[in-house]
XYZ file of C-alpha atoms in Angstrom:
439
model
C 27.336 -21.737 6.728
C 23.698 -22.537 5.421
C 23.132 -22.053 1.795
C 21.714 -18.567 0.549
C 18.986 -20.022 -1.356
C 17.172 -21.231 1.915
C 13.972 -23.027 1.767
C 12.222 -21.372 4.639
C 8.909 -23.350 4.195
C 10.393 -26.904 3.652
C 12.548 -26.214 6.874
C 9.512 -25.089 8.710
C 7.586 -28.059 7.569
C 4.967 -25.618 5.422
C 2.539 -25.891 4.287
C 1.391 -25.897 7.763
C -2.596 -25.174 7.729
C -2.092 -22.719 10.822
C 0.135 -20.682 8.595
C -2.085 -20.333 6.017
C -4.986 -19.479 8.060
C -2.902 -16.673 10.341
C -1.924 -15.455 6.624
C -5.577 -15.667 5.040
C -6.879 -13.465 8.286
C -5.166 -10.571 7.119
C -6.768 -7.715 5.313
C -4.694 -5.255 3.529
C -2.680 -1.773 4.113
C -0.525 0.275 2.270
C 1.939 2.552 3.740
C 5.045 4.826 2.840
C 6.883 4.130 5.900
C 6.945 0.847 7.798
C 6.727 2.873 11.050
C 3.676 4.624 10.342
C 1.751 0.959 11.533
C 1.338 -0.244 15.447
C 2.209 -3.751 15.611
C -1.333 -4.722 15.907
C -2.372 -3.475 12.981
C 0.599 -5.152 11.400
C -0.861 -8.225 12.832
C -4.230 -7.807 11.270
C -3.025 -6.557 7.546
C -0.788 -7.256 5.016
C 1.795 -4.182 4.225
C 4.982 -3.735 2.096
C 6.543 -0.451 3.158
C 6.271 2.110 0.293
C 3.775 -0.066 -2.028
C 1.732 2.321 -2.062
C -0.630 0.989 -5.174
C -2.738 -1.752 -4.638
C -1.998 -3.629 -7.822
C 1.431 -3.945 -5.937
C 0.482 -4.928 -3.130
C -2.020 -7.412 -4.459
C 0.972 -9.039 -6.553
C 3.038 -9.101 -3.558
C 0.505 -10.566 -1.276
C -0.393 -13.031 -4.306
C 2.742 -14.049 -4.260
C 3.872 -14.740 -0.644
C 0.015 -16.198 -0.198
C 1.662 -18.844 -3.120
C 5.040 -19.570 -1.755
C 2.768 -20.180 1.845
C 0.324 -22.399 -0.092
C 2.877 -24.479 -2.388
C 6.097 -24.290 -0.021
C 8.122 -22.538 -2.591
C 11.866 -21.749 -2.298
C 13.057 -18.312 -2.253
C 14.257 -18.355 -5.792
C 10.567 -19.786 -6.919
C 9.022 -16.439 -4.959
C 11.400 -14.135 -6.880
C 11.093 -15.709 -10.232
C 7.350 -15.405 -10.014
C 7.217 -11.910 -8.399
C 10.239 -10.018 -9.842
C 8.497 -9.578 -13.340
C 5.164 -8.645 -12.202
C 6.855 -6.186 -10.022
C 8.608 -4.732 -12.689
C 6.029 -4.677 -15.236
C 4.056 -2.644 -12.683
C 7.392 -0.017 -12.609
C 7.663 -1.283 -8.672
C 11.163 -1.949 -9.074
C 14.727 0.003 -8.479
C 15.441 3.252 -6.843
C 12.755 6.079 -7.823
C 11.533 9.229 -6.292
C 8.380 9.177 -4.196
C 6.858 11.928 -2.080
C 6.516 11.065 1.475
C 2.505 11.494 1.830
C 2.768 12.800 5.499
C 5.552 15.344 5.169
C 5.612 16.189 0.941
C 8.618 15.817 0.908
C 10.404 14.112 -1.966
C 12.994 11.286 -1.701
C 14.456 8.609 -3.511
C 13.760 5.315 -2.405
C 14.625 1.756 -2.959
C 11.445 0.102 -4.059
C 11.901 -3.906 -5.416
C 15.160 -5.323 -5.195
C 16.373 -9.020 -4.577
C 17.228 -8.252 -1.167
C 13.838 -6.824 -0.871
C 11.846 -9.780 -1.918
C 14.246 -11.771 0.086
C 13.118 -9.579 3.423
C 9.594 -10.186 2.273
C 9.417 -13.941 1.885
C 11.399 -14.944 5.283
C 9.601 -12.108 7.144
C 5.869 -12.850 5.860
C 6.312 -17.038 5.931
C 8.466 -16.987 9.541
C 5.678 -14.634 10.981
C 2.674 -16.724 9.594
C 4.395 -20.109 10.954
C 5.352 -18.743 14.528
C 2.371 -17.239 14.739
C 0.466 -20.898 14.360
C 2.882 -22.365 16.514
C 2.114 -19.984 19.399
C -1.512 -20.736 18.847
C -0.740 -24.340 19.064
C 1.213 -24.057 22.234
C -1.257 -22.076 23.721
C -4.124 -24.491 22.978
C -1.801 -26.778 25.011
C -0.484 -24.838 27.966
C -2.826 -26.760 30.390
C -0.735 -29.919 29.409
C 2.960 -27.965 28.693
C 2.563 -24.582 30.728
C 6.269 -23.665 30.412
C 7.700 -22.107 27.246
C 11.718 -22.141 27.019
C 13.309 -19.461 24.436
C 15.296 -21.295 21.942
C 17.989 -19.060 19.968
C 20.192 -20.914 16.736
C 23.684 -20.542 18.598
C 25.943 -19.748 15.997
C 27.843 -16.606 14.474
C 24.703 -15.173 13.071
C 22.921 -14.854 16.477
C 22.301 -11.657 17.476
C 23.163 -10.608 21.018
C 20.020 -10.087 22.810
C 18.579 -13.334 21.308
C 21.933 -14.857 22.953
C 21.029 -13.590 26.117
C 17.338 -15.077 25.921
C 18.447 -18.772 25.012
C 17.494 -21.523 27.168
C 15.222 -18.979 29.645
C 12.035 -20.409 30.625
C 8.832 -18.304 31.248
C 4.826 -19.271 32.022
C 3.051 -19.318 29.325
C 0.961 -16.458 30.528
C 4.274 -14.798 31.259
C 4.007 -10.780 29.664
C 7.376 -11.547 28.374
C 5.824 -13.495 25.745
C 3.421 -10.451 24.370
C 6.444 -8.554 22.858
C 9.067 -11.467 22.412
C 7.793 -14.279 20.811
C 9.725 -14.908 17.669
C 10.237 -13.753 15.522
C 10.778 -10.777 17.153
C 13.316 -9.056 14.734
C 14.003 -8.983 10.922
C 15.419 -12.256 9.872
C 14.941 -13.797 13.740
C 15.370 -17.605 13.487
C 14.756 -18.109 17.112
C 11.838 -20.759 18.484
C 9.668 -21.358 21.919
C 10.009 -25.288 23.189
C 6.970 -25.920 25.292
C 7.532 -28.022 28.387
C 5.566 -29.470 31.525
C 6.853 -28.859 35.139
C 8.287 -32.628 35.663
C 10.601 -31.596 32.393
C 11.598 -28.177 34.135
C 12.433 -30.231 37.530
C 14.438 -33.013 36.012
C 16.796 -30.202 33.969
C 17.029 -27.879 36.604
C 15.596 -25.006 35.008
C 14.656 -21.916 36.944
C 11.372 -20.110 35.688
C 11.690 -16.636 35.404
C 9.017 -13.663 35.770
C 9.323 -10.373 33.508
C 6.766 -8.989 35.711
C 7.816 -5.590 36.549
C 10.918 -6.130 34.042
C 9.087 -5.487 30.761
C 8.744 -1.832 29.386
C 8.337 -0.387 25.836
C 10.577 2.386 24.766
C 11.022 4.886 21.955
C 14.032 3.947 19.459
C 15.227 6.362 16.851
C 15.122 4.431 13.296
C 16.203 5.551 9.580
C 18.024 8.880 8.122
C 15.121 10.756 9.601
C 15.454 9.136 13.397
C 11.805 8.987 13.480
C 10.850 7.214 17.120
C 9.691 3.430 16.748
C 8.376 1.260 19.737
C 10.782 -1.496 21.149
C 10.453 -3.791 24.049
C 13.210 -4.246 26.894
C 13.205 -6.495 29.227
C 15.310 -6.548 32.247
C 17.023 -9.871 33.407
C 17.377 -11.047 36.943
C 20.948 -9.871 36.260
C 20.495 -6.896 34.962
C 20.881 -7.375 31.008
C 18.508 -5.274 28.862
C 17.083 -7.576 26.032
C 15.463 -5.317 23.303
C 13.425 -6.227 20.354
C 14.200 -4.947 16.966
C 12.486 -1.487 16.579
C 8.676 -2.029 15.299
C 8.636 -5.764 16.586
C 7.472 -5.193 20.005
C 4.388 -7.412 19.554
C 3.478 -11.110 19.198
C 1.637 -11.625 15.761
C 0.126 -15.097 17.121
C -1.771 -12.707 19.959
C -3.163 -10.744 17.122
C -4.160 -13.834 15.091
C -8.301 -13.695 15.271
C -9.454 -15.658 18.047
C -12.819 -17.570 17.482
C -15.562 -18.210 19.858
C -13.437 -20.393 22.391
C -16.199 -21.573 24.056
C -16.893 -23.488 21.105
C -19.618 -22.924 18.458
C -21.378 -19.706 19.375
C -23.374 -19.105 16.125
C -22.887 -15.993 14.075
C -26.232 -13.343 14.900
C -28.481 -13.905 12.404
C -31.070 -10.441 12.257
C -32.330 -8.702 9.363
C -28.715 -8.154 8.785
C -25.701 -9.628 10.558
C -24.652 -6.223 11.148
C -27.540 -5.019 13.160
C -27.665 -6.213 17.230
C -30.718 -8.176 16.767
C -31.667 -8.659 20.813
C -30.249 -12.315 20.859
C -28.117 -13.598 23.425
C -25.248 -15.866 23.025
C -24.318 -15.221 19.206
C -21.463 -13.091 17.604
C -22.223 -9.929 15.731
C -20.670 -7.618 12.900
C -18.729 -5.006 13.969
C -20.175 -2.093 13.182
C -19.152 0.701 10.763
C -17.565 -0.973 8.097
C -17.825 -0.093 4.479
C -20.781 -1.375 3.040
C -21.518 -2.057 -0.861
C -22.366 1.347 -1.648
C -19.385 3.214 -0.433
C -17.196 1.009 -2.358
C -18.815 1.447 -5.848
C -20.768 -1.892 -6.208
C -24.316 -2.046 -7.989
C -27.757 -2.964 -6.141
C -28.230 -6.817 -6.711
C -31.556 -6.152 -7.990
C -29.936 -4.638 -10.890
C -27.303 -7.533 -12.021
C -28.416 -8.976 -14.798
C -28.963 -12.561 -15.600
C -25.991 -12.968 -17.349
C -23.962 -12.137 -14.592
C -25.307 -15.172 -12.820
C -25.083 -18.834 -12.053
C -27.432 -21.530 -13.210
C -28.870 -22.436 -9.854
C -28.216 -26.069 -9.024
C -30.621 -28.892 -8.110
C -32.427 -27.826 -4.952
C -32.047 -30.932 -2.612
C -35.130 -32.301 -0.776
C -35.421 -31.721 3.040
C -33.774 -34.442 4.985
C -35.848 -36.507 7.664
C -33.255 -36.567 10.076
C -29.863 -34.597 11.415
C -27.712 -37.728 10.089
C -29.320 -37.697 6.876
C -28.678 -34.292 6.428
C -25.314 -34.529 7.259
C -24.825 -36.969 4.623
C -26.582 -34.963 1.872
C -23.894 -32.257 2.467
C -21.128 -34.490 2.658
C -22.188 -35.948 -0.791
C -22.673 -32.158 -2.107
C -19.328 -31.334 -0.930
C -17.056 -34.686 -2.222
C -16.523 -35.332 1.766
C -18.407 -38.555 1.552
C -14.969 -40.045 0.317
C -12.206 -37.993 2.240
C -12.217 -36.208 5.314
C -10.772 -32.907 3.894
C -11.280 -31.072 0.609
C -9.145 -28.556 -0.776
C -11.378 -25.618 -2.883
C -9.680 -22.870 -4.952
C -11.350 -19.448 -4.809
C -10.546 -16.382 -6.183
C -8.954 -15.072 -3.084
C -7.335 -18.212 -2.168
C -7.340 -21.674 -0.995
C -10.125 -23.078 1.891
C -10.001 -26.418 3.735
C -13.379 -28.192 4.071
C -13.252 -31.042 6.803
C -15.677 -33.728 7.641
C -15.852 -33.398 11.374
C -17.726 -30.018 11.079
C -20.551 -30.737 9.095
C -22.401 -31.446 11.723
C -22.512 -27.462 12.893
C -24.097 -26.998 9.225
C -26.906 -29.188 10.017
C -27.865 -28.776 13.473
C -30.753 -27.186 13.695
C -33.222 -29.259 11.485
C -35.571 -26.162 11.081
C -33.388 -24.498 8.872
C -33.038 -27.241 6.140
C -29.423 -26.205 4.964
C -28.613 -29.059 2.954
C -31.158 -28.540 0.782
C -28.956 -25.601 -0.629
C -25.798 -28.047 -0.278
C -25.310 -27.861 -4.226
C -24.840 -24.145 -4.026
C -22.162 -23.910 -1.624
C -19.099 -25.452 -4.234
C -20.505 -22.951 -6.757
C -20.042 -19.935 -4.565
C -16.948 -20.541 -3.326
C -15.681 -21.247 -6.705
C -17.310 -18.640 -8.613
C -18.316 -15.969 -6.427
C -19.900 -12.650 -7.296
C -18.150 -11.079 -4.633
C -15.842 -11.527 -1.778
C -15.851 -9.363 1.528
C -13.556 -9.467 4.434
C -15.560 -8.629 7.517
C -15.010 -8.029 10.940
C -17.190 -9.720 13.385
C -16.810 -9.193 17.270
C -14.646 -12.125 17.685
C -12.349 -11.942 14.254
C -12.602 -11.975 10.584
C -14.829 -13.712 8.485
C -14.690 -13.984 4.416
C -17.901 -13.786 3.311
C -18.775 -15.437 -0.135
C -21.916 -14.428 -2.172
C -23.086 -15.936 -5.166
C -25.882 -14.906 -7.652
C -27.951 -17.496 -8.979
C -30.713 -17.264 -11.618
C -33.873 -17.828 -9.602
C -35.341 -16.788 -6.663
C -32.411 -16.545 -4.112
C -29.226 -15.806 -3.544
C -26.436 -17.653 -1.343
C -23.617 -16.436 1.182
C -21.489 -18.377 2.332
C -19.554 -16.691 5.857
C -16.306 -18.794 6.312
C -14.747 -18.838 9.486
C -10.922 -20.100 9.589
C -10.466 -21.941 12.287
C -6.432 -22.614 13.708
C -6.064 -25.318 11.710
C -6.892 -23.635 8.496
C -10.137 -25.486 7.962
C -13.563 -23.670 7.815
C -16.520 -23.633 10.506
C -19.330 -21.989 8.925
C -22.501 -20.519 8.326
C -24.650 -19.714 5.354
C -27.525 -18.198 4.523
C -29.775 -17.775 1.263
C -32.078 -14.762 0.706
C -33.539 -12.402 -2.062
C -31.544 -9.802 -3.538
C -32.984 -7.019 -1.732
C -32.297 -8.666 1.898
C -28.418 -9.894 0.486
C -27.850 -6.231 0.282
C -27.485 -5.802 3.602
C -25.087 -8.775 4.160
C -22.464 -6.904 1.709
C -20.197 -5.033 4.373
C -16.374 -5.116 4.987
C -13.687 -4.679 2.700
C -14.089 -6.257 -0.775
C -11.757 -8.473 -1.598
C -12.987 -9.852 -4.814
C -15.928 -8.672 -7.537
C -17.322 -9.160 -10.860
């Protein structure tokens, strides 16, 4: 029997930058009942059932993020989070009105058991989403995937049936049954090439025409929830847990698969500026006004940072890249970790070339502004683009121009990013998306 206090993050080789990247790409969602959220929404938004207040959800998310970043054990996670939840009144059994029906119910809020479920589910889902993207990126070399279950007394029958079965990486089965496909699922996927499949005498199954979605009644009220069912060639029906008929890794925002398409940079990133070959912001997102934020033109000097030294324009792209590296601390090491108000970011030296590839922009002049913008931003927005989400950090400085750094988290957790500088009036147009942090 494994120990009760399983260090899941250590066992899975955390901190995996892919897991951190997946988790950071999530936004927020508040629900009374986990069944209210579609599976696809779960992959893009962090939610805990019956965490109806943002401060409660924020506390849970922060501690779960810290568990990912630092590889905390379950006991460390509980020791830190439990007192925070108790101080917020989110603990034990309490009466709460269901916002859908108005019915007052006695519900279980925080408890040791719930914290264990939150810890295991979020860390395992984040890790496996990263594994999926990693295996998908290498699918040309290892196109066949084998389902691997932990075969012991705790293995559920459906996972026992799937154990050892092989499917092509593009098979529909992986859209809903790539693990985890249930609460506390311990399964994984092994990628293989054709030679390995042949040498082991394995059969590649095809789930086309054998997959279906079904409605399963769950809970005391028997409210229907979606599950996926695979009918094996032998006639056995294998079902996911209700509410788990999705693949978190497929929902992880995919960024510019062709590589290096720029973000559109019209008068506003949110406008269709007529350019081709650039990535636009999704229209209709909340702006700064709708979220109660002040006009930048009214922000006092006391709320602004002292402007760092503006550097001279570089003569060549190589010189510009070197200037950027020195300002960011990437001249001495290939990776720099930056702590921001909303989490950690990872900057890699090899991605600097993108920042200065257009010499006419002269971005290297503002290299000294980047770290202060990340570390002490006036605002941070989570903004949806056509290909996924960006964190947008707005730095306010004394002087003529402000800086916005648009950070796109890559599959390995590093940043592929753009930046722009503008005056207060022009920068107001960039303030769209969900406000994650604001002074």
